[in-house]
PDB file of C-alpha atoms in Angstrom:
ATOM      1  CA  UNK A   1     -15.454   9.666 -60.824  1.00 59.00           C
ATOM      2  CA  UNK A   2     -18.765   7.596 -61.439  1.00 62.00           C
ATOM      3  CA  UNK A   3     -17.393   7.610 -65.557  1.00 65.00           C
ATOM      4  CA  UNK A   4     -13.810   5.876 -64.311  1.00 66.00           C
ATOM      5  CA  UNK A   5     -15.809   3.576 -61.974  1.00 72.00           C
ATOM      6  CA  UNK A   6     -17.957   2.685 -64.815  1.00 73.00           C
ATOM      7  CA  UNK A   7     -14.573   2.242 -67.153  1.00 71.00           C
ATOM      8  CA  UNK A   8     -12.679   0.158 -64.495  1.00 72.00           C
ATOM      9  CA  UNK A   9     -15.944  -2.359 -64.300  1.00 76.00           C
ATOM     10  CA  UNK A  10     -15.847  -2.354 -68.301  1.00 74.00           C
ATOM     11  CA  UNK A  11     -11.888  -3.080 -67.997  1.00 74.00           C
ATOM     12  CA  UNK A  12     -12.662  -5.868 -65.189  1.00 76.00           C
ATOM     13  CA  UNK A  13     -15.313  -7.428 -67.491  1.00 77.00           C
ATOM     14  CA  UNK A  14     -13.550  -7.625 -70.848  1.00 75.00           C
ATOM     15  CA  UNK A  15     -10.426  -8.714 -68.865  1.00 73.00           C
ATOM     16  CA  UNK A  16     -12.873 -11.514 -67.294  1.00 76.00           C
ATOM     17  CA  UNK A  17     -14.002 -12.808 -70.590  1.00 75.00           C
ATOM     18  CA  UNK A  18     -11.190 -13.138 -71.667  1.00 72.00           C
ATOM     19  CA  UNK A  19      -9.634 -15.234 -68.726  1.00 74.00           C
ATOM     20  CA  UNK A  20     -12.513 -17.326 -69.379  1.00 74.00           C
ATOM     21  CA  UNK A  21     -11.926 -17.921 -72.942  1.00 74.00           C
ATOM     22  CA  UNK A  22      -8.228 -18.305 -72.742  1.00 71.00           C
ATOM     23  CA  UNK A  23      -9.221 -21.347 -69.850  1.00 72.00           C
ATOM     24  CA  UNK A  24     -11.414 -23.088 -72.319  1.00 73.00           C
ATOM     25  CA  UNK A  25      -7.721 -24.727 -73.386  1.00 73.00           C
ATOM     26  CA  UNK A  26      -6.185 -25.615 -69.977  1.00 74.00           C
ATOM     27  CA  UNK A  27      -3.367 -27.906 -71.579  1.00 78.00           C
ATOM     28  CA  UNK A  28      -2.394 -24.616 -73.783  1.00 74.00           C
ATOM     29  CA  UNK A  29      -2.315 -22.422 -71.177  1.00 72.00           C
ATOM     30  CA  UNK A  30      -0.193 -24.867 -68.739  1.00 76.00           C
ATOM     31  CA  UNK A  31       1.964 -25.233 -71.192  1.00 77.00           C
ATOM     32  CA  UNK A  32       1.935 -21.438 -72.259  1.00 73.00           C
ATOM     33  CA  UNK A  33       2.514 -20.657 -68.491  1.00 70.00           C
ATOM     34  CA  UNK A  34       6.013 -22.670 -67.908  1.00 74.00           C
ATOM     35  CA  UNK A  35       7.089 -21.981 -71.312  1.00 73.00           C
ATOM     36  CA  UNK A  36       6.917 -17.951 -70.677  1.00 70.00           C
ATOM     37  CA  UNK A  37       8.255 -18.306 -67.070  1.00 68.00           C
ATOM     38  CA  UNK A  38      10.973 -20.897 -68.415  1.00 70.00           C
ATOM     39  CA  UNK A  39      11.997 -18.145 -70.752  1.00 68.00           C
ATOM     40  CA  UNK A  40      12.423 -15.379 -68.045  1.00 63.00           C
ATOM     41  CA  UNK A  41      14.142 -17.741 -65.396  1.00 68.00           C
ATOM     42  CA  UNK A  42      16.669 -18.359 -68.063  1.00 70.00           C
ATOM     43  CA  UNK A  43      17.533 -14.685 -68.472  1.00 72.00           C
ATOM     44  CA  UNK A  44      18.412 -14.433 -64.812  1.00 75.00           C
ATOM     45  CA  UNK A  45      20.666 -17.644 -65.113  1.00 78.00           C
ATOM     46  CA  UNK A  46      23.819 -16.009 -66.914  1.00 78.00           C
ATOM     47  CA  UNK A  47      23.787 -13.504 -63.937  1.00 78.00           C
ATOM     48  CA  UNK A  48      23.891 -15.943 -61.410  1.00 79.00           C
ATOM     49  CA  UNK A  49      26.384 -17.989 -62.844  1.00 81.00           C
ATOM     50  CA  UNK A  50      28.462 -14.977 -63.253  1.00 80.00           C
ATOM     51  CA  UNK A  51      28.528 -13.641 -60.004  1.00 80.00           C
ATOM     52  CA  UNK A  52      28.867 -17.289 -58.323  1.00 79.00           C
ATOM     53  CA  UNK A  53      32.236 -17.668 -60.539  1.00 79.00           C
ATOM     54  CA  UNK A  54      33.658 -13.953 -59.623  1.00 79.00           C
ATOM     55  CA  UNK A  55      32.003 -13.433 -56.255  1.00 77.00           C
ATOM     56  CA  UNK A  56      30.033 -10.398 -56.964  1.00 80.00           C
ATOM     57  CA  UNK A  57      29.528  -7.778 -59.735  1.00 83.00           C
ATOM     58  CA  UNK A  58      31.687  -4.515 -59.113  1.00 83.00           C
ATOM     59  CA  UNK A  59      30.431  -5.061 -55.689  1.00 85.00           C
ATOM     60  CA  UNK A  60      27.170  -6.150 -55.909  1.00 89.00           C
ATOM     61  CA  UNK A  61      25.839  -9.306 -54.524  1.00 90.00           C
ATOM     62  CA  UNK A  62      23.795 -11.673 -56.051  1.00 89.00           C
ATOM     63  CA  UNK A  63      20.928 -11.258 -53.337  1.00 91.00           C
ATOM     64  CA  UNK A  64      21.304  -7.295 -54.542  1.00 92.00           C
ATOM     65  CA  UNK A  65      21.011  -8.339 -58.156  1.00 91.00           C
ATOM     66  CA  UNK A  66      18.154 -10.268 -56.889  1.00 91.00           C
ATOM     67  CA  UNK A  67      16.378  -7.128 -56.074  1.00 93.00           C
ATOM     68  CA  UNK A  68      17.214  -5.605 -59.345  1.00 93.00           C
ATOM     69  CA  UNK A  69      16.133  -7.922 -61.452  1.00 91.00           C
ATOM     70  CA  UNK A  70      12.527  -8.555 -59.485  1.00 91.00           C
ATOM     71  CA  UNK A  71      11.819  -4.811 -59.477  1.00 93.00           C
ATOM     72  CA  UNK A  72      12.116  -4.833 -62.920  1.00 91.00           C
ATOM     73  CA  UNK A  73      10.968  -7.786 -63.957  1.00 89.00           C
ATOM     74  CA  UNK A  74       6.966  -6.965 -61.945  1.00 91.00           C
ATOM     75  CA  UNK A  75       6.864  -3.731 -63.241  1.00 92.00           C
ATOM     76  CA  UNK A  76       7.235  -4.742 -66.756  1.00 89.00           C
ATOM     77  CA  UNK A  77       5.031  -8.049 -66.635  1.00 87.00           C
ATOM     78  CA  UNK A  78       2.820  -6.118 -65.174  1.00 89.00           C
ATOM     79  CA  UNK A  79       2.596  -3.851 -68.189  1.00 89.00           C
ATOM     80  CA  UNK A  80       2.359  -6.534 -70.301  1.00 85.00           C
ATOM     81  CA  UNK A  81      -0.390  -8.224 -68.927  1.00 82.00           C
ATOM     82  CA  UNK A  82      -2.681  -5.041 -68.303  1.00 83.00           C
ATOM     83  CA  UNK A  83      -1.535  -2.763 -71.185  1.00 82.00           C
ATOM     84  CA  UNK A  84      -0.887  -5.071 -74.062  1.00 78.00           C
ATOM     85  CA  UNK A  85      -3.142  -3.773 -76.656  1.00 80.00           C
ATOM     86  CA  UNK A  86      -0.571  -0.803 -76.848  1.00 83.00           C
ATOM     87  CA  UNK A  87       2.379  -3.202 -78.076  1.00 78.00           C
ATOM     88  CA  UNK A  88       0.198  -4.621 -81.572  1.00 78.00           C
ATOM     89  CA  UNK A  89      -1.574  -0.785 -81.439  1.00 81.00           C
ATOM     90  CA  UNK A  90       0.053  -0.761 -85.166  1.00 79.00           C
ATOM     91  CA  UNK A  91      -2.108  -3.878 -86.796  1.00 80.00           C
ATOM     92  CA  UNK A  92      -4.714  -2.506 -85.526  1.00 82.00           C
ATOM     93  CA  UNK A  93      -4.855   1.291 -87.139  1.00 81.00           C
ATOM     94  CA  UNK A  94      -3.876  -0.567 -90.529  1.00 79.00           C
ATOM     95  CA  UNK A  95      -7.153  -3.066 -89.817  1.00 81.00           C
ATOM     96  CA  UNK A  96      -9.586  -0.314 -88.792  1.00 79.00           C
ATOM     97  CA  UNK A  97      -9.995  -2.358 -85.231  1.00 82.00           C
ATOM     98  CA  UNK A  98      -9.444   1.723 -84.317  1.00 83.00           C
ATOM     99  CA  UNK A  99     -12.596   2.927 -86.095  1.00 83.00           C
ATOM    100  CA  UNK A 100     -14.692  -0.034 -84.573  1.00 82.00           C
ATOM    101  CA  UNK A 101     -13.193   1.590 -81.067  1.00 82.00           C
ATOM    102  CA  UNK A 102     -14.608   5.004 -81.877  1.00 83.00           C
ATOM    103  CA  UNK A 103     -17.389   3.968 -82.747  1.00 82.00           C
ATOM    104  CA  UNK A 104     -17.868   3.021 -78.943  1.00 78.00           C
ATOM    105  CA  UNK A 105     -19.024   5.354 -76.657  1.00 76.00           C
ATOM    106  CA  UNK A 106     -15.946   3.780 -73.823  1.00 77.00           C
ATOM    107  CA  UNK A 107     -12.002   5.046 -73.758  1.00 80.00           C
ATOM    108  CA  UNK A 108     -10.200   4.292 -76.448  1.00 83.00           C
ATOM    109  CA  UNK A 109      -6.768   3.586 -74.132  1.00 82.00           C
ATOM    110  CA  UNK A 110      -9.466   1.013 -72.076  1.00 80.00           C
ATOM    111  CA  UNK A 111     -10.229  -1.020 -74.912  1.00 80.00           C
ATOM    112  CA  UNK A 112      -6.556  -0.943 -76.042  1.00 82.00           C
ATOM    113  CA  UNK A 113      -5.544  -1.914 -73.097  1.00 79.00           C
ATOM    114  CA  UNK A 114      -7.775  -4.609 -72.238  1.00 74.00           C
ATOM    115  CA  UNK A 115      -7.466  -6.433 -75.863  1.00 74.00           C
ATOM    116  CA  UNK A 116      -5.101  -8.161 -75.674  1.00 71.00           C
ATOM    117  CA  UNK A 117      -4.650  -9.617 -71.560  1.00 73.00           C
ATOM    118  CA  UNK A 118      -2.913 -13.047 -71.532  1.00 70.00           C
ATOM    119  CA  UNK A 119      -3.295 -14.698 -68.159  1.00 69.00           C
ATOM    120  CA  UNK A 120      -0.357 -16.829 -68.691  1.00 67.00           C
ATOM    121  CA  UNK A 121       2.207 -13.851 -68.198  1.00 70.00           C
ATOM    122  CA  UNK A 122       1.193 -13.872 -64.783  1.00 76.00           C
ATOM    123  CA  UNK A 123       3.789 -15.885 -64.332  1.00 76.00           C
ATOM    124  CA  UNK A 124       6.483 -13.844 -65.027  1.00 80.00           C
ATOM    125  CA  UNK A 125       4.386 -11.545 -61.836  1.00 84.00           C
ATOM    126  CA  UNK A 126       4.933 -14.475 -59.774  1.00 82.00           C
ATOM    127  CA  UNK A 127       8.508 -15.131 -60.611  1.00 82.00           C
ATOM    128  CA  UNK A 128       9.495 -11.336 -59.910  1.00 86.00           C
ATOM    129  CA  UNK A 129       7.645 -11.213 -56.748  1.00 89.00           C
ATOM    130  CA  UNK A 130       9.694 -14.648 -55.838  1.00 87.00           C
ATOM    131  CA  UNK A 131      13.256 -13.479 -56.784  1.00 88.00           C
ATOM    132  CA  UNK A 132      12.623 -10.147 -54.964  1.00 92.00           C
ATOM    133  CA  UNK A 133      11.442 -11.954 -51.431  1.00 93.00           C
ATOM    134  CA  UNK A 134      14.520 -13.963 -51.973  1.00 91.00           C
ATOM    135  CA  UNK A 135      16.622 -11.032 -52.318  1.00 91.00           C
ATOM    136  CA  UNK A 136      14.668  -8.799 -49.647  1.00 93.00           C
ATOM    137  CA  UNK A 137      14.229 -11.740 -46.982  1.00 94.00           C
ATOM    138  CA  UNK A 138      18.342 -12.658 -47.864  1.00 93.00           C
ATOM    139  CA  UNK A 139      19.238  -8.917 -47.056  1.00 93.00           C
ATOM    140  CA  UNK A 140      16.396  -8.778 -43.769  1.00 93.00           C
ATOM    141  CA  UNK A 141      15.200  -5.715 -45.470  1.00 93.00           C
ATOM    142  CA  UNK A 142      13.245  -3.832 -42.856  1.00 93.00           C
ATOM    143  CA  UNK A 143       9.854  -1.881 -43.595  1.00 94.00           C
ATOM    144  CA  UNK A 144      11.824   1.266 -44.795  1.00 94.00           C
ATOM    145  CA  UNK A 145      13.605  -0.637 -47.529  1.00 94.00           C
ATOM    146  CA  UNK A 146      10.300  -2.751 -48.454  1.00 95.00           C
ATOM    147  CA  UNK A 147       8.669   0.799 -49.004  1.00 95.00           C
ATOM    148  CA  UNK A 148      11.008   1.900 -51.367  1.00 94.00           C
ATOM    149  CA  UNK A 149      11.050  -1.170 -53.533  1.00 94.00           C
ATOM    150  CA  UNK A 150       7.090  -0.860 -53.276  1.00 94.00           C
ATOM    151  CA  UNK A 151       7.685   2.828 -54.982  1.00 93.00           C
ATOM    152  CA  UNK A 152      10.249   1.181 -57.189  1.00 93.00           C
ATOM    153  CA  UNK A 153       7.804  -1.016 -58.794  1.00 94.00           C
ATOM    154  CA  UNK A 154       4.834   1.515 -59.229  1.00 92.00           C
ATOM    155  CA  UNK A 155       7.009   4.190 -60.494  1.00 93.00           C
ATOM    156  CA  UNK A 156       8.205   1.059 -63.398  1.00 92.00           C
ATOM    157  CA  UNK A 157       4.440   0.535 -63.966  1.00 93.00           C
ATOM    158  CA  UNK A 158       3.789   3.946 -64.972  1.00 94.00           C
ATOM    159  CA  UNK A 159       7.334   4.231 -66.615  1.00 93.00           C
ATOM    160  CA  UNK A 160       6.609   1.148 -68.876  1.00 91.00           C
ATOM    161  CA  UNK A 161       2.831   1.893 -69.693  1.00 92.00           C
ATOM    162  CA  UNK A 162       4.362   5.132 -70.811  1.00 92.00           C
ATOM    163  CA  UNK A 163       6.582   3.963 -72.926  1.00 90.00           C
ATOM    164  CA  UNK A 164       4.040   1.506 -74.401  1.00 89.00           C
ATOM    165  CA  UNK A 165       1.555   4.223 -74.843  1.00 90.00           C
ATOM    166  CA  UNK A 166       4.653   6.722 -76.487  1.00 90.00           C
ATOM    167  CA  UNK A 167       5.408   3.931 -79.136  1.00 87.00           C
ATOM    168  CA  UNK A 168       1.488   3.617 -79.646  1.00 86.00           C
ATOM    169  CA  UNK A 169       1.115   6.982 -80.361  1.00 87.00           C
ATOM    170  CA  UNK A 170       4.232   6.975 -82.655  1.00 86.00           C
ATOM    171  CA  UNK A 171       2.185   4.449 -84.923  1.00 84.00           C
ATOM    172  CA  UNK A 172      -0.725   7.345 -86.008  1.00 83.00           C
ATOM    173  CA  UNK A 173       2.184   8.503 -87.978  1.00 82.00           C
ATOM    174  CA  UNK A 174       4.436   5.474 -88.656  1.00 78.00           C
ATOM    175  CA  UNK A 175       2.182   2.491 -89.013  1.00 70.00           C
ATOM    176  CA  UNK A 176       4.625  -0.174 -87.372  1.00 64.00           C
ATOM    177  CA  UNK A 177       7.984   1.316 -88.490  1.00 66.00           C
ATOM    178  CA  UNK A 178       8.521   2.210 -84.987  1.00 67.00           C
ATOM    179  CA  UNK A 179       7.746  -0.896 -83.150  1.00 68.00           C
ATOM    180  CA  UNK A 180      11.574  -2.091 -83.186  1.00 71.00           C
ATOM    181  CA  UNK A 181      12.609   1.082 -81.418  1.00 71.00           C
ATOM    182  CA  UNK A 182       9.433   0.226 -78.553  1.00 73.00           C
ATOM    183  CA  UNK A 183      11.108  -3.103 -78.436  1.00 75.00           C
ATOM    184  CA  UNK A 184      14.303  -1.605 -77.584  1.00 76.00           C
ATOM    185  CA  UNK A 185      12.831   0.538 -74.567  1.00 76.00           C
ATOM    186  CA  UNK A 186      11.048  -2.430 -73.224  1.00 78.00           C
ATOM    187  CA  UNK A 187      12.731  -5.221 -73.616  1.00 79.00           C
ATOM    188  CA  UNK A 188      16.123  -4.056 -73.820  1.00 80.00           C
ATOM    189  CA  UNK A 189      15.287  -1.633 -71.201  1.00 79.00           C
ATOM    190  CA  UNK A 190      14.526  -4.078 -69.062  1.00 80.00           C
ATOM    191  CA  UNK A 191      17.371  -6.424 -69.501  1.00 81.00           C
ATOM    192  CA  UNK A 192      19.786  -3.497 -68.987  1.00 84.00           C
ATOM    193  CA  UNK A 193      18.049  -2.886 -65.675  1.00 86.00           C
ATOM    194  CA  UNK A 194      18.898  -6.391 -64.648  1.00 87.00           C
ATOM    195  CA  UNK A 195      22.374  -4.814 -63.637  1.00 88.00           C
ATOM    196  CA  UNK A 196      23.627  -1.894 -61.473  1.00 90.00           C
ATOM    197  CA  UNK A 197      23.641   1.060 -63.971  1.00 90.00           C
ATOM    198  CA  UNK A 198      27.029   1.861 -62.783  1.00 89.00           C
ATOM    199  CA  UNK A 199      28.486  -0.542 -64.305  1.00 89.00           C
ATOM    200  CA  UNK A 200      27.935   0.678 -67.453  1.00 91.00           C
ATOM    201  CA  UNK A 201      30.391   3.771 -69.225  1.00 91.00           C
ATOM    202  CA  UNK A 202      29.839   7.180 -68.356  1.00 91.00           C
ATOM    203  CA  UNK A 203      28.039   8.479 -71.560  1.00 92.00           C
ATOM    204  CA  UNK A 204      25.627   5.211 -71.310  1.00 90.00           C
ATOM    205  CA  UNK A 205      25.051   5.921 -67.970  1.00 90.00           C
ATOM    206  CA  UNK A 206      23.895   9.358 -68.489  1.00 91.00           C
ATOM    207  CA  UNK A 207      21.634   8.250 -71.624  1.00 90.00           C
ATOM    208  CA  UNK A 208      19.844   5.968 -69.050  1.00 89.00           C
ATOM    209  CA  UNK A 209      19.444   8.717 -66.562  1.00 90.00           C
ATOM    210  CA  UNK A 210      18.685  12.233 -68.498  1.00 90.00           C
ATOM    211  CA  UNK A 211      17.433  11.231 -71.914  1.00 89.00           C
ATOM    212  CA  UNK A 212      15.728   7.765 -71.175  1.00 88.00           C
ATOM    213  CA  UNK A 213      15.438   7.794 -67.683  1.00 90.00           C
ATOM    214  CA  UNK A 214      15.278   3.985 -66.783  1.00 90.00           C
ATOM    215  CA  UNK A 215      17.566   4.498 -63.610  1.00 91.00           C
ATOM    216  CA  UNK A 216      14.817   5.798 -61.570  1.00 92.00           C
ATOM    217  CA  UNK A 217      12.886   3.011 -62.108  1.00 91.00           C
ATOM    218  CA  UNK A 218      14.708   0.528 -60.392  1.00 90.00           C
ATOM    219  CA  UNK A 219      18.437   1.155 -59.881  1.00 93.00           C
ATOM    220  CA  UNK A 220      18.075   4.821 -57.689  1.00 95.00           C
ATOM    221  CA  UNK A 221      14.978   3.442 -55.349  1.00 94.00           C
ATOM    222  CA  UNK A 222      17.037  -0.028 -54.622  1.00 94.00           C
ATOM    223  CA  UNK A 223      20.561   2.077 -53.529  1.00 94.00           C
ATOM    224  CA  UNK A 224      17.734   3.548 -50.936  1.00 94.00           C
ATOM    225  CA  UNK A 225      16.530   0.508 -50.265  1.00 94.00           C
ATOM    226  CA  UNK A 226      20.243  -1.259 -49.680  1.00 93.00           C
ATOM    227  CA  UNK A 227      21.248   2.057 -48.145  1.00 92.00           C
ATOM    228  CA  UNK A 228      23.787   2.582 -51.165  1.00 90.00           C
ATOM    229  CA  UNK A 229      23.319   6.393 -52.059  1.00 90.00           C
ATOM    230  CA  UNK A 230      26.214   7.634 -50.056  1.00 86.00           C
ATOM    231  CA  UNK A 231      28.570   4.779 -51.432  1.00 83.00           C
ATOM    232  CA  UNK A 232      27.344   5.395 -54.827  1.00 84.00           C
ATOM    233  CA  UNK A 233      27.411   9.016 -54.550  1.00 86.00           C
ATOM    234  CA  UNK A 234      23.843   9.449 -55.292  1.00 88.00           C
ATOM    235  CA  UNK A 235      21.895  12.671 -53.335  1.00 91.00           C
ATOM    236  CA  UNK A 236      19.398  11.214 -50.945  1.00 90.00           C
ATOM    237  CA  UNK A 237      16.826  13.018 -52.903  1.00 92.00           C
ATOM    238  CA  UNK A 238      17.265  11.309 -56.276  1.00 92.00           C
ATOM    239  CA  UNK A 239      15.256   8.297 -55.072  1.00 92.00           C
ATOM    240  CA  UNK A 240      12.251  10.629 -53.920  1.00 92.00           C
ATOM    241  CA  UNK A 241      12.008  11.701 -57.862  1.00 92.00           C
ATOM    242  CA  UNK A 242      11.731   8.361 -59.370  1.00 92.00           C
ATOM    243  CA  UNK A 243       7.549   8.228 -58.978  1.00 90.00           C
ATOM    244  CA  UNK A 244       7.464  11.922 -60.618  1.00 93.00           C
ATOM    245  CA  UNK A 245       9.905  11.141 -62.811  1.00 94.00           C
ATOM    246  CA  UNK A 246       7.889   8.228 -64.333  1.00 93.00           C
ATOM    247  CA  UNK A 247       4.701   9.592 -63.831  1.00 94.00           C
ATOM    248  CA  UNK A 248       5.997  12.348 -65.621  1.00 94.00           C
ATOM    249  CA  UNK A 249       6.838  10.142 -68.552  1.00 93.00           C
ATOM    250  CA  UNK A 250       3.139   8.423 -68.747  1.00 93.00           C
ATOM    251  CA  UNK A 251       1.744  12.383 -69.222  1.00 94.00           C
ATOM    252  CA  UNK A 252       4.102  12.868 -71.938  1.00 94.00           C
ATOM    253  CA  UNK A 253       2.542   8.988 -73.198  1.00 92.00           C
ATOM    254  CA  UNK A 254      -0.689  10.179 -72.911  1.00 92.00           C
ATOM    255  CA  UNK A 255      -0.270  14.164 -74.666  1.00 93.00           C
ATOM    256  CA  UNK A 256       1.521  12.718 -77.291  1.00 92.00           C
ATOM    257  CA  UNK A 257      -1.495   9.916 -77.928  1.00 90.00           C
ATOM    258  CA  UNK A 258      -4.172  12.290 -77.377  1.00 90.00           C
ATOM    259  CA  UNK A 259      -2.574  14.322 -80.371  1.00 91.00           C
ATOM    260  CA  UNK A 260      -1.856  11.136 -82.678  1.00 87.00           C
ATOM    261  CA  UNK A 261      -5.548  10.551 -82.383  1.00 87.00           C
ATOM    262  CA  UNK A 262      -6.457  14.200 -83.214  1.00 87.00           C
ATOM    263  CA  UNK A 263      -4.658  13.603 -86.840  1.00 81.00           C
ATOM    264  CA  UNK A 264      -6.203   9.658 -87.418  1.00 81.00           C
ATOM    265  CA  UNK A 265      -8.502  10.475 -90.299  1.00 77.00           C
ATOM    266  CA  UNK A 266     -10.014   6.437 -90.329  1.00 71.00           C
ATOM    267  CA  UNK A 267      -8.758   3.765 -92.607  1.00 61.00           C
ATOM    268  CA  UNK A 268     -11.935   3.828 -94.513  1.00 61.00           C
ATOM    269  CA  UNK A 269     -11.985  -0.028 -94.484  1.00 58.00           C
TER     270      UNK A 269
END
């Protein structure tokens, strides 16, 4: 315990200094700020539109889509603000940034992590956590349904910082050939989770739920929290799996790192 205490002060200071640095150019990072939050809002727009022309999609509201799309969109900004040394995590084996890490007597995944924190995508926080009070406050969600929206979000966290950490390890034996397919998971994952996963086909549906298992991280804890499951013909206990389900997919993450780094041999730069 006193080790992680000492790692999560490291993590708060190199996280500070970089705030700091990143404030030296105010105008940038104004600018920076509505850009990135521009580009989000505008990804939400062609669902709005759509269900204000047709009234709802296959059923679905546009204060449920609200809820959707903020779950999502928090856990993943979230994972991009704390965790995204693991996105570049290619550049920097081909550099030797990697042997510099060693070299330190700190985590490896903490100085990953913490390389690369942009303030500015706090925004895109913001803007989830505003689209999901709309929807929640809309629907009068009581404490129940707030709770498992709250487990929908951390259960995303660890689900996306897995899959960050899964397409890091993948570069110890790839060096960047792989970051396309992380891009896929994470941003496409993401956009796909802006909708109802049942409106998708069958065999899509069941990619998204057995093989890449991005329905628990949004879509089954939100049919909870909208009291959905019968309707959708969901058990009541699928929800209850989404945490161990993504947790589950971080340990995987963090085996399959642990043995990348066993094989790095150094770039010898």
């Amino acid at each position: 315990m006193p080790a992680l205490a000492d790692d999560l002060r490291l993590f708060r200071r190199i996280v500070s200094a970089s705030i700091r640095s990143q404030m030296q150019y105010k105008t940038s990072f104004v600018t920076g700020l509505a850009i990135d939050s521009l580009t989000v809002f505008s990804e939400f727009l062609p669902v709005y539109f759509m269900v204000i022309k047709f009234g709802s999609l296959q059923g679905w509201s546009i204060l449920e889509l609200c809820i959707l799309y903020g779950m999502v969109e928090i856990s993943w900004a979230v994972v991009e603000n704390l965790f995204r040394g693991f996105e570049d995590f290619g550049p920097y084996l081909i550099r030797g940034d990697v042997d510099c890490w060693l070299l330190r007597p700190r985590s490896l995944i903490l100085q990953v992590a913490a390389n690369e924190f942009e303030l500015r995508r706090l925004g895109r926080v913001l803007q989830g956590c505003v689209v999901l009070a709309i929807g929640g406050i809309g629907l009068e969600f009581g404490l129940a349904s707030w709770s498992w929206l709250a487990l929908g979000i951390f259960g995303g966290i660890f689900f996306f910082t897995g899959v960050v950490m899964l397409g890091a390890a993948s570069q110890f034996w790839t060096l960047g050939q792989t970051s396309e397919l992380q891009n896929m998971l994470t941003y496409g994952g993401s956009a796909a989770l802006t909708y109802p996963v049942s409106i998708y086909t069958r065999w899509f549906r069941r990619v998204i739920t057995y093989a890449i298992p991005l329905a628990f991280v949004n879509y089954f804890p939100a049919l909870a929290a909208l009291g959905r499951l019968e309707e959708a013909g969901v058990p009541y206990w699928v929800p209850w799996m989404s945490p161990f389900v993504c947790i589950g997919v971080l340990y995987l993450a963090r085996i399959c790192f642990d043995a990348g780094l066993k094989r790095y041999e150094s770039t010898g730069s």
